[in-house]
Short mmCIF file of C-alpha atoms (C1' of nucleotides) in Angstrom, two decimals:
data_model
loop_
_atom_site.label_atom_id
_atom_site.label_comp_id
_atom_site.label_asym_id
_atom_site.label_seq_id
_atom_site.Cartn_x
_atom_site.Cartn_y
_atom_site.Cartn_z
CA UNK N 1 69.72 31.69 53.57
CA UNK N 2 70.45 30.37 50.14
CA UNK N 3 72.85 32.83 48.01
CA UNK N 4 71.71 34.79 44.49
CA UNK N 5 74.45 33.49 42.50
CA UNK N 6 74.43 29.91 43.14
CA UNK N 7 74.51 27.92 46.06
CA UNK N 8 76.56 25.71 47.36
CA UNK N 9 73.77 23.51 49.12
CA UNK N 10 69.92 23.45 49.42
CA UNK N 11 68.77 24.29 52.80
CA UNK N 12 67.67 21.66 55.30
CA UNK N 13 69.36 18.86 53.65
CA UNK N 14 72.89 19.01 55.42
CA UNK N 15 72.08 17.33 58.70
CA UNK N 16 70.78 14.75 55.89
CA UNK N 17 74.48 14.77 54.23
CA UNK N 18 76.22 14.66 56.78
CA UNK N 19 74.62 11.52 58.99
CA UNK N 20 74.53 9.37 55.61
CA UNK N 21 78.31 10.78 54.95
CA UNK N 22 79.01 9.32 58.37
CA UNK N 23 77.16 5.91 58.23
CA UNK N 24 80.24 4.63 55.79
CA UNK N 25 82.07 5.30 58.69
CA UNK N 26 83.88 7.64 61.59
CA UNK N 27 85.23 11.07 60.38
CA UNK N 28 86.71 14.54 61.07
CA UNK N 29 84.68 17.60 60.42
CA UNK N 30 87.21 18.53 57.53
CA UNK N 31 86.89 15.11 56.39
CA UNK N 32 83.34 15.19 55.92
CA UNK N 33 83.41 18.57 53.91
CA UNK N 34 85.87 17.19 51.45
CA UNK N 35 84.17 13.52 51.23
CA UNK N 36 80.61 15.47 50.45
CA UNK N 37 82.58 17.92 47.86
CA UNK N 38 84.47 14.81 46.30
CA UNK N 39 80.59 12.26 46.13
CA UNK N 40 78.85 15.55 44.60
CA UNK N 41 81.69 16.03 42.37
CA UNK N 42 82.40 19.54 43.19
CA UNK N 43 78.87 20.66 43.45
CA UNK N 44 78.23 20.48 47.38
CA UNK N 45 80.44 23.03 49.02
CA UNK N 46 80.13 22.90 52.95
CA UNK N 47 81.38 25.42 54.53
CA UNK N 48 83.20 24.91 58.16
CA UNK N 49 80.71 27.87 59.45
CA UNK N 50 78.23 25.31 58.13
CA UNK N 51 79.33 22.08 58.82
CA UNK N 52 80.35 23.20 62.95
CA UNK N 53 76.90 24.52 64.07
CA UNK N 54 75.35 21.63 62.23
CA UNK N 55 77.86 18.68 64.14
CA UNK N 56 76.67 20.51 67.39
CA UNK N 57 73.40 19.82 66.71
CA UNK N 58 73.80 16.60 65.81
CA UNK N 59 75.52 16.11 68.72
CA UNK N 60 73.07 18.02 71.05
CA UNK N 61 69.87 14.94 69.61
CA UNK N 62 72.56 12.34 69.98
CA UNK N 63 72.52 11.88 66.62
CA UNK N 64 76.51 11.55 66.81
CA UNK N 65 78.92 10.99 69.56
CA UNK N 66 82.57 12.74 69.05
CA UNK N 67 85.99 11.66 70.46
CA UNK N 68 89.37 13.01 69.75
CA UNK N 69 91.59 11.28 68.04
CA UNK N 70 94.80 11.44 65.18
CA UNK N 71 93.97 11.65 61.77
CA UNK N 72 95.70 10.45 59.18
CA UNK N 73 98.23 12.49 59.27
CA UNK N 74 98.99 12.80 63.07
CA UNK N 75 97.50 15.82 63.49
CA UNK N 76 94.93 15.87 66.10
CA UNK N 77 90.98 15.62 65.22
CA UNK N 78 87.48 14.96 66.31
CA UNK N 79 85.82 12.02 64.75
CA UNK N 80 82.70 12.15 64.46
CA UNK N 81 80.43 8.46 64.61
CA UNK N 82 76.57 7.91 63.99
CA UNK N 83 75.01 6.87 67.17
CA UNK N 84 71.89 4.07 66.89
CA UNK N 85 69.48 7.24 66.86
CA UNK N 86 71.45 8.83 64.66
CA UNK N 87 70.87 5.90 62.06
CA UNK N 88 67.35 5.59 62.83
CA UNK N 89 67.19 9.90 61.79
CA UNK N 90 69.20 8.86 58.64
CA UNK N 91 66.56 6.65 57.38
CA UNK N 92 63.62 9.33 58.45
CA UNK N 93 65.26 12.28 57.39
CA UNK N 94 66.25 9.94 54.15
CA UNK N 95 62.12 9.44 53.48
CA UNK N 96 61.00 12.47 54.25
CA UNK N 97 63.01 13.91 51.63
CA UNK N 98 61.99 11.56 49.48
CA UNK N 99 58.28 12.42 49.73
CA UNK N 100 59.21 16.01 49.60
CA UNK N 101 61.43 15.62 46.47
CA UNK N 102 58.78 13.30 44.71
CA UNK N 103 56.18 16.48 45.38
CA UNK N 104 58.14 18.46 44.15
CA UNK N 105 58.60 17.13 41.14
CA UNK N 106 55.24 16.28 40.28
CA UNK N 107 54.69 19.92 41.14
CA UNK N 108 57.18 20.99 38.47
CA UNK N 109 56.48 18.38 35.88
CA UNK N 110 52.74 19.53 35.53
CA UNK N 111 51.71 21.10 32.68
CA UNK C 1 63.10 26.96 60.30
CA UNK C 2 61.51 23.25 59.23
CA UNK C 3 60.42 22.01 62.04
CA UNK C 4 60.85 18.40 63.89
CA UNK C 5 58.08 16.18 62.98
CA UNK C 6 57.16 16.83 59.04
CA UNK C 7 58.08 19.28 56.91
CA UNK C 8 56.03 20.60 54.83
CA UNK C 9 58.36 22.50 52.48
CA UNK C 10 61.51 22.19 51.36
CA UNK C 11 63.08 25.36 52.70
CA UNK C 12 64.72 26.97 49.40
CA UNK C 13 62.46 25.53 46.94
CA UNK C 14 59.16 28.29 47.71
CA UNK C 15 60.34 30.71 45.11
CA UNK C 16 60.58 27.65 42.17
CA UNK C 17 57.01 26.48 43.07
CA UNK C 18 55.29 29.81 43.29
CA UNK C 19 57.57 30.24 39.52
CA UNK C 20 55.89 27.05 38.36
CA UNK C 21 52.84 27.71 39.38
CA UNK C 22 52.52 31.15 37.40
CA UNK C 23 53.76 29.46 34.80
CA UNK C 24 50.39 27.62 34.22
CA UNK C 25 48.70 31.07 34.11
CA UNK C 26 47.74 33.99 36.19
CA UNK C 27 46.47 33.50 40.02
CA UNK C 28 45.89 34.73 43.63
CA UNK C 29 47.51 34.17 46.82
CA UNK C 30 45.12 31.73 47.94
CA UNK C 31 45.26 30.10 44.73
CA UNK C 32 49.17 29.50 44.75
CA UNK C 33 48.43 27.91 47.64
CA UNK C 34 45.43 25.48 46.62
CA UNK C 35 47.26 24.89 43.30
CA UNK C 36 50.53 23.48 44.82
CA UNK C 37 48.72 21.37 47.78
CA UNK C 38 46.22 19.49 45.22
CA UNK C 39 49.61 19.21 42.62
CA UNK C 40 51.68 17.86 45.41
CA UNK C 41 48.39 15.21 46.57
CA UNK C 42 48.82 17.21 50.01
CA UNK C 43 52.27 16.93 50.64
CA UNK C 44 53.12 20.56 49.58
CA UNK C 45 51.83 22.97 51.98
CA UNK C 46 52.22 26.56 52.04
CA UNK C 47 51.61 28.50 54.72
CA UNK C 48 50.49 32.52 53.96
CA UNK C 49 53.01 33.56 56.09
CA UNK C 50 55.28 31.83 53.71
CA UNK C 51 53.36 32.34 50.73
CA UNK C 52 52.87 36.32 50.99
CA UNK C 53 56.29 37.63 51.86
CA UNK C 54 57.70 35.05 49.34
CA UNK C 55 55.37 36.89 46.76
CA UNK C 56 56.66 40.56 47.71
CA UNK C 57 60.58 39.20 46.87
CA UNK C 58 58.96 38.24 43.34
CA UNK C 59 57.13 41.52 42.83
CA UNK C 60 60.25 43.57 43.94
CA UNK C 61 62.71 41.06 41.75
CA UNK C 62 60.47 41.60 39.01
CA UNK C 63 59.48 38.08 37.98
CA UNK C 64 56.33 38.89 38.77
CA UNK C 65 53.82 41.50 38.58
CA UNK C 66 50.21 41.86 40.44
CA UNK C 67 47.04 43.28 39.48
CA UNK C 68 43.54 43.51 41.20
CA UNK C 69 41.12 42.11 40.20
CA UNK C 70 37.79 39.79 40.50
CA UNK C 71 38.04 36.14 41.37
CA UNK C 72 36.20 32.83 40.01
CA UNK C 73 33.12 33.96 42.76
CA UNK C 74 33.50 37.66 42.13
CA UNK C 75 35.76 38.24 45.42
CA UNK C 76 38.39 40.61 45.04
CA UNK C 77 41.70 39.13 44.41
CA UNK C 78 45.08 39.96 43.56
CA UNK C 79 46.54 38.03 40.59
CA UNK C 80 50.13 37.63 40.10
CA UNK C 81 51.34 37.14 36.42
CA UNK C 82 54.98 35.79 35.65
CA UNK C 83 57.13 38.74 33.68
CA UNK C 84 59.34 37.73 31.26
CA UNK C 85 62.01 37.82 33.96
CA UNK C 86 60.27 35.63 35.43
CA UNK C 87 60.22 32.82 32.58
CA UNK C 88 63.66 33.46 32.54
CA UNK C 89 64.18 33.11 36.60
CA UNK C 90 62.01 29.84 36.22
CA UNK C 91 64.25 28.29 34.05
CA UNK C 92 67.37 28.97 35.87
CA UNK C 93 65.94 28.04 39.30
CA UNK C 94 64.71 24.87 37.51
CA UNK C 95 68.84 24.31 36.63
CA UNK C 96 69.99 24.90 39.57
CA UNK C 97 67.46 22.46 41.73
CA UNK C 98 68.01 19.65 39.37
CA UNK C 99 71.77 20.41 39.67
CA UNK C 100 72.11 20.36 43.11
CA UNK C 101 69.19 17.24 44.00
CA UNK C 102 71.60 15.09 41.27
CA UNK C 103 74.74 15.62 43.68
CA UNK C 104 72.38 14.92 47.05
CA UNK C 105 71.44 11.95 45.38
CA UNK C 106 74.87 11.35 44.31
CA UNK C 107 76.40 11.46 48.04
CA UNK C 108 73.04 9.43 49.40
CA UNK C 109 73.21 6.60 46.73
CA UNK C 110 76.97 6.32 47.81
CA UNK C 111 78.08 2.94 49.42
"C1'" DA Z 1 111.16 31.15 58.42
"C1'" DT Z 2 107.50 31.12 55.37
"C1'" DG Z 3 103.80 29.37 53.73
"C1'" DC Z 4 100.69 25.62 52.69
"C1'" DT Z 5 97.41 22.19 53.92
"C1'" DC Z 6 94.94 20.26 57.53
"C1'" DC Z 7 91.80 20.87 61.49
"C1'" DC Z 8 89.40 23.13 65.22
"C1'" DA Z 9 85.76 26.67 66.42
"C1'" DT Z 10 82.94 31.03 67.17
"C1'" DC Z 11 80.53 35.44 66.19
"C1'" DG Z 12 77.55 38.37 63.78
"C1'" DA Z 13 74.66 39.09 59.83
"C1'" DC Z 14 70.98 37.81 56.99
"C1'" DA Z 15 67.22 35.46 54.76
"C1'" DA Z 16 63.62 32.22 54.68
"C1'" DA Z 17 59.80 29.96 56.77
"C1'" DC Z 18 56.35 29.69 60.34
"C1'" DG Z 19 52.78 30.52 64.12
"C1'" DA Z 20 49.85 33.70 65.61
"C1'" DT Z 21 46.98 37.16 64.57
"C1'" DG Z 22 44.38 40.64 62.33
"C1'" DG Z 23 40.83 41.94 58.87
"C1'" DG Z 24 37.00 41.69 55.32
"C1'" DA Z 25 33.61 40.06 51.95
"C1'" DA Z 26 30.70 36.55 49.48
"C1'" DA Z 27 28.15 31.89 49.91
"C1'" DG Z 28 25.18 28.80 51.87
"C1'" DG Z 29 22.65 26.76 55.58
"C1'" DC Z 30 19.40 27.55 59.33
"C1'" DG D 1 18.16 37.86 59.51
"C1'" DC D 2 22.17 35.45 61.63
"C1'" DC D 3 26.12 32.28 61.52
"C1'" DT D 4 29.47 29.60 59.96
"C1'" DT D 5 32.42 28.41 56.32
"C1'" DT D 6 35.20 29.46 52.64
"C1'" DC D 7 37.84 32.60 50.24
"C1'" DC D 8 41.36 36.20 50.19
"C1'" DC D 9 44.39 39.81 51.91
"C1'" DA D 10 48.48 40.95 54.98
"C1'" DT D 11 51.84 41.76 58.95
"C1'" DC D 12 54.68 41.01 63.21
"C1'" DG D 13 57.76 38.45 65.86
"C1'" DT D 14 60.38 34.35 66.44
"C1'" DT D 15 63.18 30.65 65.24
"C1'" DT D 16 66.40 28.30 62.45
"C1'" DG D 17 69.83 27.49 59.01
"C1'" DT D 18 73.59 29.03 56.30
"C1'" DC D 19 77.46 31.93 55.41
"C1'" DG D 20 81.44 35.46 55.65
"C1'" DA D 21 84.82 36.85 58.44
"C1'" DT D 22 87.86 35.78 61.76
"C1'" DG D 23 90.79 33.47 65.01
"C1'" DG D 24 94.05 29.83 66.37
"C1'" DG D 25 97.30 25.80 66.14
"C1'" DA D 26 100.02 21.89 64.43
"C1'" DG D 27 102.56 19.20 60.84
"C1'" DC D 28 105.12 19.41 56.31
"C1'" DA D 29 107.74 21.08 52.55
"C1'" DT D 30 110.85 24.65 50.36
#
DNA sequence: ATGCTCCCATCGACAAACGATGGGAAAGGC
DNA sequence: GCCTTTCCCATCGTTTGTCGATGGGAGCAT
């Protein structure tokens, strides 16, 4: 899964990323990896291998609906747009890691 | 991997905890365990299918080491003890989970 | 025409987590 | 004396997620 070095993403949180990176609005698979590398500031690297497999899943739930389209620069892409289920999964996926993060830390803040 | 409903782990994050949890001081398998469910209030919990191969990649990383021995009601236990690798492993995984949950918070606190 | 950036996608490998399953030994109730 | 619970070990097989490598194509600039 994650890397030795240092990784580019924590496991089980892009299907997270990616539906909040969509609720500001439609977008290209591309468009999503460069808008999550640009918010993080460099720290969240999705890779396409990544990002692909995860849109088909998110697809699959009907989390997202896809339709092809031009892109800025009239080259043709697949936008991607949340669905009403996919918002709904936002805001669960959004607490559960919440509660999982706030374990977490009280886990590593003990003494 | 997770699963659908609730996770009950952040997938990535075993190796820190079980770190941590050394960290207070020597303990078994079982213990890990206990320790990190009653820390967590019972959101943390670790399965032994998680917990014992997860404890074979520390032994063979070196961060920690085991050695038999009696527990609290003379049972026979094997306590793991955090090397001075493993301090050092601690404090890096530690770096690199704050570093990463600051630029998932950064992309979901994002209008 | 060459190469760069954008944009799609898949395949195979690998690692992590989990469910199921196995065992054994002390404690405490009946 | 037996029985269940709790404690404690461990593995096997499966599923899932992520990544590296790889492939292609279309627009744009030099």
């Amino acid at each position: 899964m994650g890397k030795a070095g240092s990784l580019e993403l924590l496991p089980g949180t892009l299907d997270l990323l990616i539906l909040k990176t969509l609720a500001a609005g439609a977008e290209h698979g591309y468009g999503i990896a460069s808008r999550l590398k640009a918010l993080s500031e460099d720290v969240l690297q999705v890779g396409e291998s990544s990002l692909y497999p995860a849109l088909q899943r998110l697809l699959l739930k009907g989390w997202v609906k896809a339709e092809w389209g031009a892109s800025d620069n009239n080259r043709r892409a697949r936008f991607y747009t949340l669905t009403a289920a996919g918002r709904k999964q936002l805001s669960a996926e959004r607490d559960e890691f919440d509660r999982l993060i706030l374990a977490i830390h009280k886990v590593l803040n003990a003494t």
